[in-house]
Amino acid sequence: MLDRNNQWRASAGMVPQRLHPALTRAAQDHANYMARTGSFSHHSNGGPLSRASRYGFQGLVRENIAMGQVTISEAFQSWRNSGGHWANICCDAPAAGFGYAIDSAGNGYWVGVYGYPTSLDDQREQA
């Protein structure tokens, strides 16, 4: 998913983001939660900042979620067609993490978390 994200960013003249392990764990956790519970929301399971913090990320985050798309291309196209989601993809956050899960009915849940690290440790991971 990072490759697709960075392709979209390049098309908008943005620099690539780097995969951040804590944001990836937070994104996958939320995708799993939504698939397990059917709760399609940014604010279930503690909210984006709480989830990122739970996995050790220190900083601010933005989040995209999508449900029902079958492929990465479909998920990113749905985000591209939404002003707020597109703004998150094109934000100046240097870090990102992604997750995907499928519920028992075969619905896909997609999560992208975009982070602005504030701790020195997180900034070093980006170097």
Backbone as a printed PyTorch tensor [residue, N CA C, xyz], in Angstrom:
tensor([[[  0.8230,  -1.1990,   0.0000],
         [  0.0000,   0.0000,   0.0000],
         [  0.8630,   1.2570,   0.0000]],

        [[  2.0360,   1.1740,   0.6340],
         [  2.9190,   2.3450,   0.6380],
         [  3.3070,   2.7240,  -0.7890]],

        [[  3.5910,   1.7340,  -1.6270],
         [  3.9580,   2.0340,  -3.0130],
         [  2.8380,   2.7880,  -3.7200]],

        [[  1.6050,   2.3180,  -3.5730],
         [  0.4690,   2.9920,  -4.2140],
         [  0.3050,   4.4010,  -3.6470]],

        [[  0.4150,   4.5290,  -2.3440],
         [  0.3230,   5.8450,  -1.7000],
         [  1.3560,   6.7990,  -2.2970]],

        [[  2.5880,   6.3310,  -2.4040],
         [  3.6500,   7.1990,  -2.9110],
         [  3.5140,   7.4760,  -4.4100]],

        [[  2.8990,   6.5690,  -5.1540],
         [  2.5970,   6.8530,  -6.5660],
         [  1.6060,   8.0090,  -6.6760]],

        [[  0.5560,   7.9590,  -5.8590],
         [ -0.4310,   9.0450,  -5.8630],
         [  0.2290,  10.3480,  -5.4280]],

        [[  1.0720,  10.2800,  -4.4030],
         [  1.7620,  11.4910,  -3.9360],
         [  2.6550,  12.0630,  -5.0410]],

        [[  3.3770,  11.2090,  -5.7430],
         [  4.2530,  11.6770,  -6.8230],
         [  3.4440,  12.3720,  -7.9130]],

        [[  2.2510,  11.8530,  -8.2000],
         [  1.4120,  12.4730,  -9.2310],
         [  0.9680,  13.8740,  -8.8310]],

        [[  1.0100,  14.1530,  -7.5280],
         [  0.6480,  15.4810,  -7.0130],
         [  1.8790,  16.3170,  -6.6880]],

        [[  3.0730,  15.8160,  -7.0520],
         [  4.3060,  16.5620,  -6.8060],
         [  4.8050,  16.4990,  -5.3750]],

        [[  4.3510,  15.5030,  -4.6120],
         [  4.7440,  15.3650,  -3.2090],
         [  5.8930,  14.3620,  -3.0750]],

        [[  6.6940,  14.5340,  -2.0210],
         [  7.7790,  13.5910,  -1.7480],
         [  7.2010,  12.3000,  -1.1640]],

        [[  7.9090,  11.1850,  -1.3170],
         [  7.4140,   9.9230,  -0.7630],
         [  7.4080,   9.9410,   0.7630]],

        [[  6.5080,   9.1450,   1.3190],
         [  6.4960,   8.9230,   2.7640],
         [  7.2210,   7.6180,   3.0440]],

        [[  7.7020,   7.4900,   4.2850],
         [  8.3550,   6.2520,   4.7210],
         [  7.3980,   5.4720,   5.6140]],

        [[  7.4940,   4.1700,   5.5110],
         [  6.6790,   3.3040,   6.3460],
         [  7.1730,   3.3870,   7.7820]],

        [[  6.2460,   3.5730,   8.7060],
         [  6.5870,   3.6510,  10.1250],
         [  5.9790,   2.4380,  10.8270]],

        [[  6.7740,   1.6570,  11.5530],
         [  6.2600,   0.4190,  12.1500],
         [  5.1050,   0.6280,  13.1250]],

        [[  5.1570,   1.6600,  13.9530],
         [  4.0700,   1.8850,  14.9160],
         [  2.7850,   2.2860,  14.1960]],

        [[  2.8980,   3.0950,  13.1540],
         [  1.7050,   3.4920,  12.3990],
         [  1.1390,   2.3050,  11.6300]],

        [[  2.0060,   1.4260,  11.1570],
         [  1.5550,   0.2170,  10.4740],
         [  0.8000,  -0.6850,  11.4440]],

        [[  1.3260,  -0.8560,  12.6420],
         [  0.6310,  -1.6850,  13.6440],
         [ -0.7120,  -1.0630,  14.0170]],

        [[ -0.7510,   0.2620,  14.1680],
         [ -2.0050,   0.9420,  14.5100],
         [ -3.0260,   0.7900,  13.3830]],

        [[ -2.5790,   0.9390,  12.1450],
         [ -3.4850,   0.8040,  11.0020],
         [ -4.0160,  -0.6210,  10.8910]],

        [[ -3.1340,  -1.6130,  11.0400],
         [ -3.5770,  -3.0020,  10.9390],
         [ -4.5160,  -3.3560,  12.0830]],

        [[ -4.2180,  -2.8750,  13.2760],
         [ -5.0870,  -3.1050,  14.4290],
         [ -6.4880,  -2.5680,  14.1520]],

        [[ -6.5710,  -1.3720,  13.5880],
         [ -7.8900,  -0.7850,  13.3470],
         [ -8.6230,  -1.5080,  12.2160]],

        [[ -7.9120,  -1.8970,  11.1670],
         [ -8.5500,  -2.6760,  10.1010],
         [ -9.1030,  -3.9860,  10.6660]],

        [[ -8.3200,  -4.6650,  11.4860],
         [ -8.7780,  -5.9130,  12.1150],
         [ -9.9970,  -5.6630,  12.9860]],

        [[ -9.9670,  -4.5870,  13.7790],
         [-11.0800,  -4.2530,  14.6700],
         [-12.3580,  -4.0090,  13.8640]],

        [[-12.2580,  -3.1900,  12.8160],
         [-13.4530,  -2.8890,  12.0220],
         [-13.9960,  -4.1480,  11.3570]],

        [[-13.1230,  -5.0040,  10.8320],
         [-13.5710,  -6.2420,  10.1980],
         [-14.2230,  -7.1820,  11.2080]],

        [[-13.6910,  -7.2250,  12.4050],
         [-14.2180,  -8.1090,  13.4450],
         [-15.5550,  -7.6230,  13.9900]],

        [[-15.7050,  -6.2920,  14.1670],
         [-16.8910,  -5.7380,  14.8240],
         [-17.9100,  -5.1390,  13.8630]],

        [[-17.4960,  -4.8260,  12.6330],
         [-18.3810,  -4.1380,  11.6970],
         [-18.5430,  -2.6650,  11.9990]],

        [[-17.7580,  -2.1480,  12.9270],
         [-17.8130,  -0.7310,  13.3060],
         [-16.9000,   0.0630,  12.3830]],

        [[-17.4980,   0.7160,  11.3870],
         [-16.7370,   1.4930,  10.4050],
         [-16.6880,   2.9420,  10.8740]],

        [[-15.6180,   3.2800,  11.5950],
         [-15.5190,   4.6080,  12.2020],
         [-14.0660,   4.9250,  12.5210]],

        [[-13.7380,   6.2030,  12.4210],
         [-12.4150,   6.6540,  12.8600],
         [-12.3030,   6.6040,  14.3830]],

        [[-13.4320,   6.7430,  15.0650],
         [-13.3870,   6.9680,  16.5060],
         [-13.6520,   5.7270,  17.3430]],

        [[-13.9440,   4.6010,  16.7050],
         [-14.0570,   3.3700,  17.4840],
         [-12.6520,   2.8700,  17.7980]],

        [[-12.5550,   1.9850,  18.7420],
         [-11.2610,   1.3860,  19.0920],
         [-10.2540,   2.4400,  19.5550]],

        [[-10.7400,   3.5220,  20.1600],
         [ -9.8630,   4.5060,  20.7910],
         [ -9.5330,   5.7340,  19.9850]],

        [[ -9.7930,   5.7650,  18.6990],
         [ -9.4640,   6.9190,  17.8690],
         [ -8.0520,   6.8310,  17.3200]],

        [[ -7.7660,   7.5380,  16.2170],
         [ -6.4710,   7.4140,  15.5400],
         [ -5.2620,   7.7590,  16.4060]],

        [[ -5.3240,   8.8480,  17.1390],
         [ -4.1780,   9.2480,  17.9560],
         [ -3.9320,   8.2480,  19.0820]],

        [[ -5.0030,   7.8010,  19.7110],
         [ -4.8800,   6.8160,  20.7840],
         [ -4.2810,   5.5070,  20.2710]],

        [[ -4.7380,   5.0600,  19.1110],
         [ -4.1960,   3.8120,  18.5490],
         [ -2.7170,   3.9620,  18.2120]],

        [[ -2.3400,   5.0720,  17.5880],
         [ -0.9260,   5.2830,  17.2440],
         [ -0.0700,   5.3360,  18.5050]],

        [[ -0.5540,   6.0290,  19.5210],
         [  0.1790,   6.1260,  20.7900],
         [  0.3240,   4.7600,  21.4460]],

        [[ -0.7280,   3.9560,  21.3670],
         [ -0.7150,   2.6110,  21.9510],
         [  0.4450,   1.7770,  21.4030]],

        [[  0.8190,   2.0300,  20.1660],
         [  1.9060,   1.2770,  19.5430],
         [  3.2300,   2.0180,  19.5640]],

        [[  3.2980,   3.1090,  20.3380],
         [  4.5710,   3.7770,  20.5670],
         [  4.8490,   4.9930,  19.7070]],

        [[  3.9000,   5.4020,  18.8620],
         [  4.1270,   6.5870,  18.0350],
         [  3.8770,   7.8380,  18.8620]],

        [[  4.8120,   8.7790,  18.7970],
         [  4.6600,  10.0620,  19.4820],
         [  4.5570,  11.1460,  18.4260]],

        [[  3.4170,  11.7910,  18.3610],
         [  3.2010,  12.8410,  17.3800],
         [  1.7380,  12.9430,  17.0200]],

        [[  1.4690,  13.6580,  15.9550],
         [  0.1110,  13.8460,  15.4670],
         [ -0.1320,  12.9280,  14.2820]],

        [[ -1.4030,  12.5630,  14.0750],
         [ -1.7360,  11.6600,  12.9750],
         [ -2.9870,  12.1270,  12.2370]],

        [[ -3.0940,  11.6750,  11.0180],
         [ -4.2990,  11.7730,  10.1980],
         [ -4.6330,  10.3410,   9.7850]],

        [[ -5.9100,  10.0960,   9.4600],
         [ -6.2870,   8.7240,   9.1270],
         [ -7.2920,   8.6900,   7.9830]],

        [[ -7.1120,   7.7400,   7.0870],
         [ -8.0960,   7.3970,   6.0610],
         [ -8.6040,   5.9970,   6.3400]],

        [[ -9.9160,   5.8010,   6.1820],
         [-10.4830,   4.4600,   6.2380],
         [-11.3940,   4.2770,   5.0240]],

        [[-11.5290,   3.0520,   4.5940],
         [-12.4320,   2.7100,   3.5040],
         [-12.9740,   1.3120,   3.7620]],

        [[-14.1740,   1.0490,   3.2250],
         [-14.7860,  -0.2630,   3.4110],
         [-15.4330,  -0.7060,   2.1040]],

        [[-15.2720,  -1.9770,   1.7840],
         [-15.9700,  -2.5750,   0.6660],
         [-15.1570,  -2.7160,  -0.6030]],

        [[-14.0670,  -1.9980,  -0.7130],
         [-13.2420,  -2.1040,  -1.9120],
         [-12.5060,  -3.4460,  -1.9180]],

        [[-12.3140,  -3.9830,  -3.1090],
         [-11.6890,  -5.2910,  -3.2420],
         [-10.1800,  -5.1770,  -3.4370]],

        [[ -9.7420,  -4.1290,  -4.1130],
         [ -8.3240,  -3.9970,  -4.4460],
         [ -7.7380,  -2.7100,  -3.8640]],

        [[ -6.4180,  -2.6810,  -3.8020],
         [ -5.7220,  -1.4600,  -3.3800],
         [ -6.1010,  -0.3080,  -4.3020]],

        [[ -6.1600,  -0.5670,  -5.5870],
         [ -6.5110,   0.4880,  -6.5500],
         [ -7.8790,   1.0780,  -6.2500]],

        [[ -8.8510,   0.2320,  -5.9380],
         [-10.1900,   0.7270,  -5.6160],
         [-10.1850,   1.5430,  -4.3320]],

        [[ -9.4630,   1.0740,  -3.3240],
         [ -9.4060,   1.8140,  -2.0580],
         [ -8.7850,   3.1860,  -2.2690]],

        [[ -7.6700,   3.2380,  -2.9790],
         [ -7.0180,   4.5310,  -3.1970],
         [ -7.8410,   5.4320,  -4.1050]],

        [[ -8.5590,   4.8600,  -5.0720],
         [ -9.4140,   5.6900,  -5.9250],
         [-10.5380,   6.3120,  -5.1030]],

        [[-11.0930,   5.5630,  -4.1520],
         [-12.1480,   6.1370,  -3.3040],
         [-11.5880,   7.2750,  -2.4600]],

        [[-10.3590,   7.1300,  -1.9740],
         [ -9.7350,   8.2130,  -1.2170],
         [ -9.4190,   9.3910,  -2.1310]],

        [[ -9.0150,   9.1090,  -3.3580],
         [ -8.6990,  10.1800,  -4.3100],
         [ -9.9400,  11.0050,  -4.6240]],

        [[-11.1020,  10.3680,  -4.6310],
         [-12.3540,  11.0460,  -4.9640],
         [-12.9560,  11.8090,  -3.7950]],

        [[-12.3190,  11.7750,  -2.6510],
         [-12.8010,  12.4670,  -1.4510],
         [-11.7900,  13.5400,  -1.0630]],

        [[-12.2350,  14.7890,  -1.0080],
         [-11.3180,  15.8900,  -0.7140],
         [-10.5240,  15.7140,   0.5660]],

        [[-11.1900,  15.3080,   1.6420],
         [-10.5020,  15.1410,   2.9190],
         [ -9.4950,  14.0080,   2.9040]],

        [[ -9.8760,  12.8960,   2.2760],
         [ -8.9540,  11.7610,   2.1930],
         [ -7.7610,  12.0860,   1.2910]],

        [[ -8.0230,  12.7720,   0.1920],
         [ -6.9340,  13.1650,  -0.7070],
         [ -5.9830,  14.1100,   0.0170]],

        [[ -6.5250,  15.0280,   0.8210],
         [ -5.6700,  15.9430,   1.5950],
         [ -4.7720,  15.1650,   2.5460]],

        [[ -5.2840,  14.0910,   3.1290],
         [ -4.4520,  13.2720,   4.0110],
         [ -3.3260,  12.5960,   3.2360]],

        [[ -3.6270,  12.0690,   2.0570],
         [ -2.5880,  11.4340,   1.2470],
         [ -1.5100,  12.4470,   0.8750]],

        [[ -1.9170,  13.6740,   0.5770],
         [ -0.9770,  14.7100,   0.1170],
         [ -0.4330,  15.5840,   1.2450]],

        [[ -0.6960,  15.2290,   2.4980],
         [ -0.2000,  16.0370,   3.6130],
         [  1.3260,  15.9340,   3.6930]],

        [[  1.9170,  16.8110,   4.4860],
         [  3.3810,  16.8240,   4.5770],
         [  3.9370,  15.9040,   5.6640]],

        [[  3.1140,  15.0050,   6.1810],
         [  3.5970,  14.0330,   7.1680],
         [  4.6550,  13.1420,   6.5190]],

        [[  5.7870,  12.9330,   7.1860],
         [  6.8460,  12.1120,   6.5930],
         [  6.6380,  10.6100,   6.7600]],

        [[  5.7200,  10.2170,   7.6370],
         [  5.5650,   8.8070,   7.9970],
         [  4.1560,   8.3240,   7.6750]],

        [[  4.0450,   7.0330,   7.3940],
         [  2.7430,   6.4450,   7.1090],
         [  2.7440,   4.9750,   7.5040]],

        [[  1.5410,   4.4580,   7.7000],
         [  1.3490,   3.0360,   7.9490],
         [  0.0000,   2.6230,   7.3920]],

        [[ -0.1190,   1.3630,   6.9990],
         [ -1.3310,   0.9020,   6.3300],
         [ -1.7490,  -0.4560,   6.8530]],

        [[ -3.0650,  -0.7050,   6.7910],
         [ -3.5910,  -1.9950,   7.1880],
         [ -4.7830,  -2.3760,   6.3400]],

        [[ -5.0580,  -3.6780,   6.2850],
         [ -6.1590,  -4.2130,   5.4930],
         [ -6.6470,  -5.4890,   6.1540]],

        [[ -7.9780,  -5.6310,   6.2290],
         [ -8.5660,  -6.8530,   6.7710],
         [ -9.8750,  -7.1310,   6.0390]],

        [[-10.2950,  -8.3820,   6.0670],
         [-11.5410,  -8.8000,   5.4220],
         [-12.4620,  -9.3840,   6.4850]],

        [[-13.7410,  -8.9570,   6.4670],
         [-14.6950,  -9.5100,   7.4280],
         [-15.2540, -10.8410,   6.9170]],

        [[-16.1160, -11.4630,   7.7240],
         [-16.6310, -12.7940,   7.3870],
         [-17.5070, -12.7840,   6.1350]],

        [[-18.0270, -11.6160,   5.7460],
         [-18.8450, -11.5000,   4.5350],
         [-18.0060, -11.1580,   3.3030]],

        [[-16.6940, -11.0070,   3.4910],
         [-15.8110, -10.7010,   2.3740],
         [-15.6040,  -9.2240,   2.1010]],

        [[-16.0800,  -8.3510,   3.0010],
         [-15.8700,  -6.9070,   2.8440],
         [-14.4630,  -6.5290,   3.2800]],

        [[-13.7950,  -5.7220,   2.4720],
         [-12.4640,  -5.2440,   2.8200],
         [-12.5270,  -3.9760,   3.6510]],

        [[-11.6350,  -3.8760,   4.6220],
         [-11.4750,  -2.6700,   5.4480],
         [-10.0460,  -2.1890,   5.2670]],

        [[ -9.8860,  -0.9470,   4.8490],
         [ -8.5950,  -0.3570,   4.5080],
         [ -8.3180,   0.8070,   5.4360]],

        [[ -7.0960,   0.9230,   5.9090],
         [ -6.7160,   2.0190,   6.8100],
         [ -5.3650,   2.5730,   6.3790]],

        [[ -5.2840,   3.8910,   6.2980],
         [ -4.0210,   4.5970,   6.1080],
         [ -3.8440,   5.5890,   7.2360]],

        [[ -2.7130,   5.5570,   7.9030],
         [ -2.4160,   6.4940,   8.9920],
         [ -1.1750,   7.2810,   8.5910]],

        [[ -1.2760,   8.5970,   8.6710],
         [ -0.2090,   9.5090,   8.2460],
         [  0.2650,  10.2630,   9.4760]],

        [[  1.5710,  10.2160,   9.7690],
         [  2.0560,  10.7330,  11.0420],
         [  3.1330,  11.7860,  10.9410]],

        [[  3.0540,  12.6940,  11.9080],
         [  4.0420,  13.7500,  12.1220],
         [  4.7590,  13.4370,  13.4330]],

        [[  5.9050,  12.7580,  13.4120],
         [  6.5730,  12.3940,  14.6640],
         [  7.1010,  13.6150,  15.4070]],

        [[  6.9510,  13.5700,  16.7310],
         [  7.4930,  14.6500,  17.5610],
         [  8.6430,  14.1830,  18.4320]],

        [[  8.8030,  12.8670,  18.5840],
         [  9.9000,  12.3840,  19.4210],
         [ 11.1550,  12.2060,  18.5800]],

        [[ 12.3030,  12.3450,  19.2080],
         [ 13.5720,  12.1480,  18.5060],
         [ 13.7080,  10.7190,  18.0050]],

        [[ 13.2200,   9.7460,  18.7910],
         [ 13.3100,   8.3490,  18.3670],
         [ 12.5300,   8.1260,  17.0770]],

        [[ 11.3060,   8.6700,  17.0010],
         [ 10.5060,   8.5110,  15.7940],
         [ 11.1400,   9.2310,  14.6200]],

        [[ 11.7470,  10.3730,  14.8590],
         [ 12.3900,  11.1130,  13.7780],
         [ 13.6090,  10.3520,  13.2640]],

        [[ 14.3430,   9.6880,  14.1710],
         [ 15.5050,   8.8920,  13.7510],
         [ 15.0700,   7.7140,  12.8750]],

        [[ 13.8980,   7.1110,  13.2010],
         [ 13.3980,   5.9960,  12.3950],
         [ 13.1320,   6.4400,  10.9690]],

        [[ 12.8320,   7.7110,  10.7760],
         [ 12.5160,   8.2220,   9.4510],
         [ 13.7650,   8.5170,   8.6350]],

        [[ 14.9150,   8.6320,   9.2880],
         [ 16.1510,   9.0030,   8.5730],
         [ 16.7230,   7.8410,   7.7910]]])
